[in-house]
XYZ file of C-alpha atoms in Angstrom:
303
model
C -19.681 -3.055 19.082
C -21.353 -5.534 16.582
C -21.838 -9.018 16.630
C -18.749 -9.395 14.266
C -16.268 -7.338 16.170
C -17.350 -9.006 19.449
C -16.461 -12.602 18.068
C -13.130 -11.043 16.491
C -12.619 -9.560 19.899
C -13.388 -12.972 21.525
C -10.573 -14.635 19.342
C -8.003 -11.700 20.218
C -8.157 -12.658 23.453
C -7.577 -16.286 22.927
C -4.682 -15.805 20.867
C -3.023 -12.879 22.240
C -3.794 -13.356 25.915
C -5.250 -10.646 27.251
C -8.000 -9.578 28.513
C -9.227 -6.478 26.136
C -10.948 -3.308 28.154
C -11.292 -1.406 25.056
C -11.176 -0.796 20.706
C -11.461 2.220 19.174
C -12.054 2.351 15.001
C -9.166 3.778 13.571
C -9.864 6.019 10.308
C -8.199 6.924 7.182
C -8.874 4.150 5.180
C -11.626 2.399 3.670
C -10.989 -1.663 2.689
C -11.216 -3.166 5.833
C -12.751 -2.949 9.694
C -9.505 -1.527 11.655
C -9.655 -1.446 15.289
C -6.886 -0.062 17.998
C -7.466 -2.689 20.951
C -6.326 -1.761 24.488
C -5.770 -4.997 26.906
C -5.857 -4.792 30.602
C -2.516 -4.006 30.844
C -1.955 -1.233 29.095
C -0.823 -3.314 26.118
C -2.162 -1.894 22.883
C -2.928 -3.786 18.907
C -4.184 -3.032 16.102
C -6.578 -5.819 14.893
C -7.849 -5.688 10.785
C -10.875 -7.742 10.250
C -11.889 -8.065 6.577
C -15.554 -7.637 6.724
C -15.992 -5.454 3.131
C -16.558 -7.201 -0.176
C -14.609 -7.708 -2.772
C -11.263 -7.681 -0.380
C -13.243 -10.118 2.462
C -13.625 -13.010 -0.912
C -9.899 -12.530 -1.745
C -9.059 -12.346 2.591
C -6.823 -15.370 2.863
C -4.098 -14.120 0.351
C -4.161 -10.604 1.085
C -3.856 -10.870 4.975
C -1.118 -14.191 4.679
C 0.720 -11.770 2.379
C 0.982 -8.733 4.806
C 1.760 -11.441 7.802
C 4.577 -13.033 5.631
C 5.802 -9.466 4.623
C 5.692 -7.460 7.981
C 7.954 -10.889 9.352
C 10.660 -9.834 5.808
C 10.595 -6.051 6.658
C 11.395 -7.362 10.457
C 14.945 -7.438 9.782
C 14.855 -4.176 7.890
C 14.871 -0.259 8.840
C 11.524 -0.229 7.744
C 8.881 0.508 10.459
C 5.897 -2.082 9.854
C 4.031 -3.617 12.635
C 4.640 -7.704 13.702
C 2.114 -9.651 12.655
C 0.873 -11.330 16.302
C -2.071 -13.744 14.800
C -3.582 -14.482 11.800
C -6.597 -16.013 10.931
C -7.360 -15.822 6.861
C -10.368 -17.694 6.484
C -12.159 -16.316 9.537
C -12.775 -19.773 11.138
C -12.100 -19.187 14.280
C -12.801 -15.041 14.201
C -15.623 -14.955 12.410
C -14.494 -12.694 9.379
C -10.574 -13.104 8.164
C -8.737 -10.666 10.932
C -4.867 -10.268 11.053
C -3.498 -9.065 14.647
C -0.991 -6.313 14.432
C 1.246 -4.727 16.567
C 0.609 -0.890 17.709
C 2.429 1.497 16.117
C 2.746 5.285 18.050
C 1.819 7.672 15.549
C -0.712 10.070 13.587
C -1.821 10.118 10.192
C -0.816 13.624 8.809
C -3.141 14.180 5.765
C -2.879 17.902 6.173
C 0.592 18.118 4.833
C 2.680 18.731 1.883
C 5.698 20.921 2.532
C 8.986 20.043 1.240
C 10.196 18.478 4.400
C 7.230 15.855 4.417
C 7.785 14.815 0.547
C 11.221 14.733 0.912
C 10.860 12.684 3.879
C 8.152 10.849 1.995
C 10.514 9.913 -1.115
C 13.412 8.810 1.795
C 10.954 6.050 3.015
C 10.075 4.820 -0.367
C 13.604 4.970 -1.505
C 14.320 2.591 1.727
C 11.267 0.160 0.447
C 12.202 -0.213 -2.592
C 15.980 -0.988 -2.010
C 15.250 -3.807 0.569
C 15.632 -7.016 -0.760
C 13.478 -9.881 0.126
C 16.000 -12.799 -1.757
C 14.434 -15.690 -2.739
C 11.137 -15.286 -1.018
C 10.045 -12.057 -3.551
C 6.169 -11.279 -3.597
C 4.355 -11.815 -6.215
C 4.146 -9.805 -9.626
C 2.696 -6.433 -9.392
C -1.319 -6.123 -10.912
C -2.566 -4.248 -12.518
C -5.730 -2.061 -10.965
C -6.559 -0.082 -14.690
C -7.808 -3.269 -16.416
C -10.051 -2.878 -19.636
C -13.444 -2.637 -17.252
C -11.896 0.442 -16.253
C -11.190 2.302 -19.364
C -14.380 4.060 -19.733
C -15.059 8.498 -19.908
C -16.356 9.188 -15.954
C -19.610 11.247 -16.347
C -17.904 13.619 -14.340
C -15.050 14.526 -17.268
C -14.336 18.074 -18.043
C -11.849 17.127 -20.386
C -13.050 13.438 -22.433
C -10.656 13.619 -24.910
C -7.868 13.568 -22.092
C -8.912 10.178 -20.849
C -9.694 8.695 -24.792
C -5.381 9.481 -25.028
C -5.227 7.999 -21.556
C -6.597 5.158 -22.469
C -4.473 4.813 -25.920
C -1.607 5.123 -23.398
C -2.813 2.083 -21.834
C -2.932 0.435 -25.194
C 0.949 0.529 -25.572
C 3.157 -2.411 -24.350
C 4.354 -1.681 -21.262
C 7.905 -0.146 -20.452
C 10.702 -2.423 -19.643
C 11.723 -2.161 -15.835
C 13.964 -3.817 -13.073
C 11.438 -5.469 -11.122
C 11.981 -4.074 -7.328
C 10.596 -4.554 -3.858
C 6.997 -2.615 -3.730
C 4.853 -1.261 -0.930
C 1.987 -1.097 -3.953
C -0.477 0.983 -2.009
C 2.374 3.997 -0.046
C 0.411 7.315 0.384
C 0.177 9.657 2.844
C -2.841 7.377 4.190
C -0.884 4.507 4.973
C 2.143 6.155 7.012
C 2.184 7.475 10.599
C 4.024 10.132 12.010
C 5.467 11.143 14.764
C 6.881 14.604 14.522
C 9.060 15.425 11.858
C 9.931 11.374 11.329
C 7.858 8.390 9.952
C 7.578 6.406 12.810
C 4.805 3.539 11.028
C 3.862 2.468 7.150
C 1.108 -0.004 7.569
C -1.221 -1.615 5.274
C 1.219 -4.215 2.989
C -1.279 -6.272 1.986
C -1.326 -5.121 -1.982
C 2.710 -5.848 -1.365
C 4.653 -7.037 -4.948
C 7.293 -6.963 -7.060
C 7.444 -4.638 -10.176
C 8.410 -1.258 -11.489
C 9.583 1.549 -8.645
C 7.720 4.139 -10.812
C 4.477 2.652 -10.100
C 4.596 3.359 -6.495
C 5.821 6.585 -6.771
C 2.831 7.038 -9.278
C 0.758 5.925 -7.002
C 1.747 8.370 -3.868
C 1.726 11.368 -6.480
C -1.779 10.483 -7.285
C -2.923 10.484 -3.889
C -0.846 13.780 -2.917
C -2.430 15.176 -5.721
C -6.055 14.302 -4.647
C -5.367 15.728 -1.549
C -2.879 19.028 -2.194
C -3.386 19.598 -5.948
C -0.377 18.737 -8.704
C 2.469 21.063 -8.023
C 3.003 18.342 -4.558
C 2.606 15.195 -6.644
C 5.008 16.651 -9.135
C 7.431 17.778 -6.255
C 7.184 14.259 -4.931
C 7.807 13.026 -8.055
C 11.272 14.769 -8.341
C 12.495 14.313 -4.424
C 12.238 10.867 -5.605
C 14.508 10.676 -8.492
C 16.960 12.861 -6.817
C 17.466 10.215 -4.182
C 17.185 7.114 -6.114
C 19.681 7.956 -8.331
C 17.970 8.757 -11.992
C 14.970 10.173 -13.662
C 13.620 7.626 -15.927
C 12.742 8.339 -19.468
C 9.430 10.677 -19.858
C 7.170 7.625 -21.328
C 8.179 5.541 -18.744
C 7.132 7.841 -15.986
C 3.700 8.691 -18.636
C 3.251 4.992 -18.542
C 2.939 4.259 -14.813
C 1.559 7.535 -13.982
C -1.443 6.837 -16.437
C -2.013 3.512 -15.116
C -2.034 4.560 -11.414
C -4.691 7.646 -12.124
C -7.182 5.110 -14.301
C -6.911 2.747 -11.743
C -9.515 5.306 -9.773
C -12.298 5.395 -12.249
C -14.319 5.584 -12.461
C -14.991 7.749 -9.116
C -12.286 9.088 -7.206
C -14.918 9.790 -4.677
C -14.525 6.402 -2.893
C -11.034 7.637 -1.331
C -12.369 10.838 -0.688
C -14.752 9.820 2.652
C -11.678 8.370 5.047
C -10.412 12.338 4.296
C -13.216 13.709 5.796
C -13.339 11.211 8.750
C -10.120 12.629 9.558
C -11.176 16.057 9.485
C -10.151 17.221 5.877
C -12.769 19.630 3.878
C -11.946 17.727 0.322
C -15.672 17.058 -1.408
C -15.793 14.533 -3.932
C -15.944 16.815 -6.906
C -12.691 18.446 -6.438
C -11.159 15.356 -5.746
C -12.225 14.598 -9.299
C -10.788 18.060 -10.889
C -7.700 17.182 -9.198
C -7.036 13.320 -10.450
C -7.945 15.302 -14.420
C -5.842 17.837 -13.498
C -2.616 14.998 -12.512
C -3.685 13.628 -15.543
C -3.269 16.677 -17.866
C 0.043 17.330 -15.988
C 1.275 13.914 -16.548
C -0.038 14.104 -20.563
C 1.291 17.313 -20.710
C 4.903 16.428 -22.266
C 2.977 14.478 -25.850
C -0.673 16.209 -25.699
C -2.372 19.600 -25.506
C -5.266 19.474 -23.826
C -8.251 19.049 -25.795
């Protein structure tokens, strides 16, 4: 254990307690430090220390956001740890470190039948229905700004992200601003059998258009499965929310979600093979293109 986590650890203990007899690193993604902590009796945490730039400069907001948020979805059917301690500017910790509780369950990045989208689009159905009343969180950001907007090297296909990025140069659709996860994939929910039994990670958290969180867990599934899933996902959604929206809305938020990883998808692609997945970098890339031709498909040939 570093000198970091041992300081962390040595705050744990003063706020929660207990006496801790063991961490283990828990995989899958790749922001922040995330330790499982075991205390003397038995009792098990989950502690997330921010020690990775540029999420440990913008630490305070992003961890009080998650605290605040795991205390709203308390009262809901959601299943989201409680916050135990929080320290955002790492005074006392050392590096800004939230203290969660443990959640039973696996990460199942291996999957994409029809029973785990469907159950997938359920959960996200159930997110985006709660209602936080006056206390909303804040406006949705964008992550495809104009820094963004560049050809990757790695293009097969340049002329599909030049009409990508014309996309982005629309206004953007009018939309029913809604209670979002902002960062649900397959990566941030736990499993325990057939049934979601944990969605952590709520620190990206806002309000703003259900489409872009649905982009955003088709992009992943399509990273990881290939585009018939992310389409499927896609669908199962609708069908339970009530309503397809209109083609260029779905365009919209779908294009914005699949810039947002440029210019390398690669950085996502590392957590995958911690957990045991054979996914190399490159056909991550051929997959986000791919999603992208699929989602371009309905205006553009490909060029």
């Amino acid at each position: 254990m570093g000198t970091v986590e041992t300081a962390a650890i040595r705050w744990v203990e003063s706020v929660w307690r207990r006496r801790i007899t063991a961490t283990r690193p828990l995989t899958g993604g790749w922001t922040s430090t995330v330790l499982r902590l075991t205390a003397a009796d038995g009792g098990d945490a989950v502690l997330r220390l921010m020690t990775k730039e540029p999420w440990r400069r913008h630490a305070a907001g992003l961890l009080t956001r998650e605290a605040n948020v795991q205390e709203q979805l308390g009262r809901s059917s959601i299943p989201v740890p409680r916050s135990l301690a929080l320290d955002p500017s790492g005074a006392e910790a050392g590096v800004p470190a939230h203290l969660m509780s443990y959640l039973p369950g696996q990460l199942r990045l291996d999957r994409a039948s029809d029973q785990v989208i469907g159950t997938l689009a359920d959960l996200l159905v159930a997110v985006h229905r709660f209602d936080p009343g006056p206390a909303k969180p804040r406006d949705f950001q964008s992550w495809a700004g104009p820094d963004k907007r560049v050809v990757p090297r790695w293009a097969r296909w340049p002329g599909l992200w030049e009409w990508a990025f014309d996309e982005l140069d629309q206004p953007a659709p009018a939309h029913v601003g809604t209670f979002l996860h902002r960062d649900f994939h397959l990566g941030n929910v736990l499993w325990t059998g057939e049934r979601i039994s944990g969605v952590v990670d709520w620190v990206e958290t806002s309000w703003g258009p259900a489409h872009l969180d649905v982009a955003h867990a088709a992009t992943y599934l399509a990273m990881l499965h290939g585009a018939a899933p992310a389409a499927a996902f896609t669908d199962a959604y609708c069908r339970r929310a009530g309503g397809r929206p209109a083609d260029d809305e779905l365009r919209y938020w779908n294009v914005l979600d699949i810039v947002g990883y440029l210019p390398d998808p690669a950085k996502v692609v590392q957590p995958w093979r911690d957990r045991g997945l054979t996914i190399g970098d490159d056909l991550a890339r051929i997959r986000l293109e791919q999603r992208l031709e699929a989602v371009l498909a309905h205006t553009i040939r490909r060029p």
